[in-house]
């Protein structure tokens, strides 16, 4: 999953810790989402979208091409 | 103030769990020594030791479940992955070592697989924290 978290954060001059505090998670979670290591749950994605006053799909986009309907592989399945 | 790994709520919950675990472990260690050395005769009152140990153990279990249910979602994922690794390692270890015993390896105590579980659980947590570590600048 791709996301615009870093850009949106930069626009507001927020640190990862600031965003983490706004949505009630750890800084490690925000960092893992930004770096694409972790995909947030739906409630957290909604909370982030609400914080940035955006729609979820404006912040998060699937890694696979939407036009082909390709299902993105889950990178977290590796050991 | 947010910690890198724990939200303030997680920090409180994990401290509570650790406290339960320490008290439970100390009680079991003391109970093993006291009952093993015969400081207390094997009278009905001695059965209070395993009973209190079980109560403390369930207290620790309850604290851990509470911590997991309320944990930051990435922290919960790391812990669930680690639990799966610990459980799986324990399940694999038991029959494998049973075969080793038949080949002459020393017999294990019945609680020894717990050590494998706890070790694998700890390694799983370490791997998880490393995998999702916040290495980038804030």
mmCIF file of C-alpha atoms in Angstrom:
data_model
loop_
_atom_site.group_PDB
_atom_site.id
_atom_site.type_symbol
_atom_site.label_atom_id
_atom_site.label_comp_id
_atom_site.label_asym_id
_atom_site.label_seq_id
_atom_site.Cartn_x
_atom_site.Cartn_y
_atom_site.Cartn_z
ATOM 1 C CA UNK A 1 0.000 0.000 0.000
ATOM 2 C CA UNK A 2 1.283 3.465 -0.908
ATOM 3 C CA UNK A 3 0.459 6.477 1.213
ATOM 4 C CA UNK A 4 0.838 10.243 1.420
ATOM 5 C CA UNK A 5 1.440 10.432 5.162
ATOM 6 C CA UNK A 6 4.900 11.955 4.920
ATOM 7 C CA UNK A 7 3.697 14.666 2.533
ATOM 8 C CA UNK A 8 0.644 15.517 4.602
ATOM 9 C CA UNK A 9 2.718 15.602 7.751
ATOM 10 C CA UNK A 10 5.269 17.875 6.146
ATOM 11 C CA UNK A 11 2.531 20.294 5.037
ATOM 12 C CA UNK A 12 1.483 20.670 8.659
ATOM 13 C CA UNK A 13 5.075 20.592 9.963
ATOM 14 C CA UNK A 14 4.179 17.691 12.207
ATOM 15 C CA UNK A 15 6.667 15.146 13.477
ATOM 16 C CA UNK A 16 5.804 11.462 13.494
ATOM 17 C CA UNK A 17 5.322 11.782 17.233
ATOM 18 C CA UNK A 18 2.807 14.633 16.720
ATOM 19 C CA UNK A 19 0.733 12.546 14.320
ATOM 20 C CA UNK A 20 1.016 9.524 16.604
ATOM 21 C CA UNK A 21 -0.359 11.573 19.475
ATOM 22 C CA UNK A 22 -3.241 12.864 17.327
ATOM 23 C CA UNK A 23 -4.390 9.379 16.342
ATOM 24 C CA UNK A 24 -3.454 7.606 19.584
ATOM 25 C CA UNK A 25 -0.772 5.172 18.397
ATOM 26 C CA UNK A 26 2.984 4.868 18.920
ATOM 27 C CA UNK A 27 5.539 6.710 16.785
ATOM 28 C CA UNK A 28 6.813 3.331 15.664
ATOM 29 C CA UNK A 29 3.414 2.590 14.141
ATOM 30 C CA UNK A 30 3.381 5.859 12.174
ATOM 31 C CA UNK A 31 6.931 5.204 10.968
ATOM 32 C CA UNK A 32 6.076 1.643 9.914
ATOM 33 C CA UNK A 33 3.056 2.896 7.954
ATOM 34 C CA UNK A 34 5.049 5.679 6.262
ATOM 35 C CA UNK A 35 7.807 3.316 5.218
ATOM 36 C CA UNK A 36 5.313 0.775 3.895
ATOM 37 C CA UNK A 37 6.274 -1.905 6.399
ATOM 38 C CA UNK A 38 2.811 -2.028 7.909
ATOM 39 C CA UNK A 39 -0.688 -1.418 6.570
ATOM 40 C CA UNK A 40 -2.987 0.242 9.108
ATOM 41 C CA UNK A 41 -6.303 -1.214 10.196
ATOM 42 C CA UNK A 42 -9.466 0.381 8.809
ATOM 43 C CA UNK A 43 -10.252 2.258 12.071
ATOM 44 C CA UNK A 44 -6.723 3.698 12.160
ATOM 45 C CA UNK A 45 -6.881 4.621 8.459
ATOM 46 C CA UNK A 46 -10.156 6.451 9.165
ATOM 47 C CA UNK A 47 -8.618 8.206 12.168
ATOM 48 C CA UNK A 48 -5.660 9.359 10.049
ATOM 49 C CA UNK A 49 -7.955 10.537 7.266
ATOM 50 C CA UNK A 50 -10.094 12.439 9.775
ATOM 51 C CA UNK A 51 -6.992 14.051 11.265
ATOM 52 C CA UNK A 52 -5.894 15.295 7.846
ATOM 53 C CA UNK A 53 -9.511 16.169 6.868
ATOM 54 C CA UNK A 54 -9.170 13.942 3.803
ATOM 55 C CA UNK A 55 -10.729 10.840 2.316
ATOM 56 C CA UNK A 56 -8.994 7.535 2.986
ATOM 57 C CA UNK A 57 -8.328 6.973 -0.722
ATOM 58 C CA UNK A 58 -6.611 10.362 -0.952
ATOM 59 C CA UNK A 59 -4.071 9.157 1.614
ATOM 60 C CA UNK A 60 -3.812 5.417 0.949
ATOM 61 C CA UNK A 61 -3.608 3.755 -2.453
ATOM 62 C CA UNK A 62 -3.220 0.041 -3.166
ATOM 63 C CA UNK A 63 0.227 -0.975 -4.392
ATOM 64 C CA UNK A 64 -1.193 -2.964 -7.337
ATOM 65 C CA UNK A 65 -2.556 -1.218 -10.403
ATOM 66 C CA UNK A 66 -6.241 -0.432 -9.783
ATOM 67 C CA UNK A 67 -7.052 -0.580 -13.487
ATOM 68 C CA UNK A 68 -6.049 -4.226 -13.791
ATOM 69 C CA UNK A 69 -7.626 -5.227 -10.520
ATOM 70 C CA UNK A 70 -4.335 -6.820 -9.512
ATOM 71 C CA UNK A 71 -4.277 -8.000 -5.940
ATOM 72 C CA UNK A 72 -1.126 -6.721 -4.243
ATOM 73 C CA UNK A 73 1.062 -9.341 -2.642
ATOM 74 C CA UNK A 74 1.448 -9.207 1.102
ATOM 75 C CA UNK A 75 5.098 -8.448 1.841
ATOM 76 C CA UNK A 76 4.558 -9.221 5.507
ATOM 77 C CA UNK A 77 4.142 -12.919 4.773
ATOM 78 C CA UNK A 78 7.900 -13.347 4.559
ATOM 79 C CA UNK A 79 9.912 -14.717 7.482
ATOM 80 C CA UNK B 1 4.694 12.068 26.120
ATOM 81 C CA UNK B 2 4.703 9.231 23.600
ATOM 82 C CA UNK B 3 7.352 6.582 23.712
ATOM 83 C CA UNK B 4 8.614 5.179 20.391
ATOM 84 C CA UNK B 5 7.197 1.733 21.066
ATOM 85 C CA UNK B 6 4.448 2.249 23.610
ATOM 86 C CA UNK B 7 1.621 4.679 23.988
ATOM 87 C CA UNK B 8 1.196 5.865 27.606
ATOM 88 C CA UNK B 9 -1.680 3.374 28.004
ATOM 89 C CA UNK B 10 0.480 0.509 26.697
ATOM 90 C CA UNK B 11 3.293 1.477 29.044
ATOM 91 C CA UNK B 12 0.933 1.296 32.037
ATOM 92 C CA UNK B 13 -0.531 -2.035 30.896
ATOM 93 C CA UNK B 14 2.828 -3.634 30.188
ATOM 94 C CA UNK B 15 4.146 -2.480 33.583
ATOM 95 C CA UNK B 16 1.110 -4.055 35.258
ATOM 96 C CA UNK B 17 1.691 -7.324 33.372
ATOM 97 C CA UNK B 18 5.394 -7.333 34.249
ATOM 98 C CA UNK B 19 4.553 -6.815 37.919
ATOM 99 C CA UNK B 20 2.130 -9.763 37.878
ATOM 100 C CA UNK B 21 4.754 -11.915 36.142
ATOM 101 C CA UNK B 22 7.483 -11.026 38.630
ATOM 102 C CA UNK B 23 5.252 -11.745 41.627
ATOM 103 C CA UNK B 24 4.076 -15.028 40.065
ATOM 104 C CA UNK B 25 7.593 -16.164 39.177
ATOM 105 C CA UNK B 26 8.915 -15.290 42.656
ATOM 106 C CA UNK B 27 6.020 -17.143 44.263
ATOM 107 C CA UNK B 28 6.629 -20.283 42.167
ATOM 108 C CA UNK B 29 10.354 -20.153 42.895
ATOM 109 C CA UNK B 30 9.723 -19.743 46.622
ATOM 110 C CA UNK B 31 7.042 -22.447 46.576
ATOM 111 C CA UNK B 32 9.367 -24.887 44.827
ATOM 112 C CA UNK B 33 12.078 -24.295 47.429
ATOM 113 C CA UNK B 34 9.749 -24.371 50.439
ATOM 114 C CA UNK B 35 7.879 -27.510 49.379
ATOM 115 C CA UNK B 36 10.946 -29.191 47.908
ATOM 116 C CA UNK B 37 13.077 -28.717 51.017
ATOM 117 C CA UNK B 38 10.279 -29.855 53.264
ATOM 118 C CA UNK B 39 10.068 -26.619 55.249
ATOM 119 C CA UNK B 40 6.326 -27.151 55.291
ATOM 120 C CA UNK B 41 5.046 -30.651 55.939
ATOM 121 C CA UNK B 42 2.750 -32.085 53.258
ATOM 122 C CA UNK B 43 -0.386 -31.260 55.153
ATOM 123 C CA UNK B 44 -3.590 -29.972 53.521
ATOM 124 C CA UNK B 45 -2.523 -26.361 54.105
ATOM 125 C CA UNK B 46 0.441 -26.929 51.777
ATOM 126 C CA UNK B 47 -2.071 -27.254 48.935
ATOM 127 C CA UNK B 48 -2.501 -23.503 49.268
ATOM 128 C CA UNK B 49 0.803 -23.109 47.395
ATOM 129 C CA UNK B 50 -0.373 -24.478 44.040
ATOM 130 C CA UNK B 51 -3.759 -22.800 44.537
ATOM 131 C CA UNK B 52 -2.254 -19.349 45.165
ATOM 132 C CA UNK B 53 0.209 -19.967 42.305
ATOM 133 C CA UNK B 54 -2.696 -20.672 39.944
ATOM 134 C CA UNK B 55 -4.530 -17.535 41.099
ATOM 135 C CA UNK B 56 -1.413 -15.427 40.531
ATOM 136 C CA UNK B 57 -0.884 -17.082 37.139
ATOM 137 C CA UNK B 58 -4.426 -16.258 36.065
ATOM 138 C CA UNK B 59 -3.881 -12.687 37.269
ATOM 139 C CA UNK B 60 -0.832 -12.432 35.011
ATOM 140 C CA UNK B 61 -2.754 -13.991 32.121
ATOM 141 C CA UNK B 62 -5.606 -11.524 32.597
ATOM 142 C CA UNK B 63 -3.158 -8.606 32.663
ATOM 143 C CA UNK B 64 -1.544 -9.826 29.427
ATOM 144 C CA UNK B 65 -4.872 -10.265 27.635
ATOM 145 C CA UNK B 66 -5.909 -6.787 28.802
ATOM 146 C CA UNK B 67 -2.611 -5.393 27.513
ATOM 147 C CA UNK B 68 -3.024 -7.137 24.144
ATOM 148 C CA UNK B 69 -6.635 -6.073 23.650
ATOM 149 C CA UNK B 70 -5.852 -2.440 24.352
ATOM 150 C CA UNK B 71 -2.431 -2.304 22.732
ATOM 151 C CA UNK B 72 -1.383 -0.103 19.855
ATOM 152 C CA UNK B 73 -2.218 -2.174 16.758
ATOM 153 C CA UNK B 74 1.379 -2.630 15.564
ATOM 154 C CA UNK B 75 2.481 -3.627 19.055
ATOM 155 C CA UNK B 76 -0.387 -6.157 19.165
ATOM 156 C CA UNK B 77 0.683 -7.571 15.799
ATOM 157 C CA UNK B 78 4.266 -7.956 17.006
ATOM 158 C CA UNK B 79 3.098 -9.752 20.133
ATOM 159 C CA UNK B 80 0.683 -12.048 18.268
ATOM 160 C CA UNK B 81 3.409 -12.978 15.769
ATOM 161 C CA UNK B 82 5.763 -13.681 18.681
ATOM 162 C CA UNK B 83 3.120 -15.790 20.434
ATOM 163 C CA UNK B 84 2.628 -17.842 17.266
ATOM 164 C CA UNK B 85 6.383 -18.371 17.006
ATOM 165 C CA UNK B 86 6.591 -19.366 20.683
ATOM 166 C CA UNK B 87 3.635 -21.737 20.545
ATOM 167 C CA UNK B 88 4.791 -23.309 17.286
ATOM 168 C CA UNK B 89 8.340 -23.770 18.558
ATOM 169 C CA UNK B 90 7.062 -25.469 21.708
ATOM 170 C CA UNK B 91 4.780 -27.780 19.738
ATOM 171 C CA UNK B 92 7.586 -28.726 17.331
ATOM 172 C CA UNK B 93 10.166 -29.108 20.096
ATOM 173 C CA UNK B 94 8.200 -31.659 22.149
ATOM 174 C CA UNK B 95 7.865 -34.518 19.619
ATOM 175 C CA UNK B 96 11.295 -33.799 18.117
ATOM 176 C CA UNK B 97 12.970 -34.039 21.520
ATOM 177 C CA UNK B 98 10.947 -37.148 22.330
ATOM 178 C CA UNK B 99 12.685 -38.803 19.371
ATOM 179 C CA UNK B 100 16.042 -37.477 20.579
ATOM 180 C CA UNK B 101 15.395 -39.033 24.005
ATOM 181 C CA UNK B 102 14.944 -42.394 22.313
ATOM 182 C CA UNK B 103 18.324 -41.876 20.705
ATOM 183 C CA UNK B 104 19.941 -41.277 24.079
ATOM 184 C CA UNK B 105 19.488 -37.575 24.802
ATOM 185 C CA UNK B 106 18.906 -36.765 28.491
ATOM 186 C CA UNK B 107 15.304 -36.861 29.690
ATOM 187 C CA UNK B 108 13.676 -33.487 30.058
ATOM 188 C CA UNK B 109 11.548 -32.208 32.889
ATOM 189 C CA UNK B 110 7.898 -31.635 31.956
ATOM 190 C CA UNK B 111 8.265 -27.853 32.365
ATOM 191 C CA UNK B 112 11.296 -27.584 30.068
ATOM 192 C CA UNK B 113 9.236 -26.994 26.896
ATOM 193 C CA UNK B 114 7.980 -23.818 28.607
ATOM 194 C CA UNK B 115 11.541 -22.493 28.399
ATOM 195 C CA UNK B 116 11.531 -23.100 24.649
ATOM 196 C CA UNK B 117 8.177 -21.330 24.365
ATOM 197 C CA UNK B 118 9.313 -18.301 26.386
ATOM 198 C CA UNK B 119 12.632 -18.082 24.521
ATOM 199 C CA UNK B 120 10.947 -18.256 21.114
ATOM 200 C CA UNK B 121 8.340 -15.730 22.286
ATOM 201 C CA UNK B 122 11.100 -13.328 23.362
ATOM 202 C CA UNK B 123 13.020 -13.836 20.090
ATOM 203 C CA UNK B 124 9.797 -13.236 18.154
ATOM 204 C CA UNK B 125 9.248 -9.931 19.950
ATOM 205 C CA UNK B 126 12.835 -8.874 19.325
ATOM 206 C CA UNK B 127 12.499 -9.729 15.626
ATOM 207 C CA UNK B 128 9.215 -7.828 15.417
ATOM 208 C CA UNK B 129 10.563 -4.713 17.076
ATOM 209 C CA UNK B 130 13.590 -4.822 14.782
ATOM 210 C CA UNK B 131 11.473 -5.351 11.696
ATOM 211 C CA UNK B 132 9.249 -2.370 12.368
ATOM 212 C CA UNK B 133 11.833 -0.270 14.158
ATOM 213 C CA UNK B 134 11.514 3.469 13.811
ATOM 214 C CA UNK B 135 14.895 4.264 12.312
ATOM 215 C CA UNK B 136 13.861 7.403 10.466
ATOM 216 C CA UNK B 137 14.164 10.899 11.821
ATOM 217 C CA UNK B 138 11.159 12.259 13.666
#
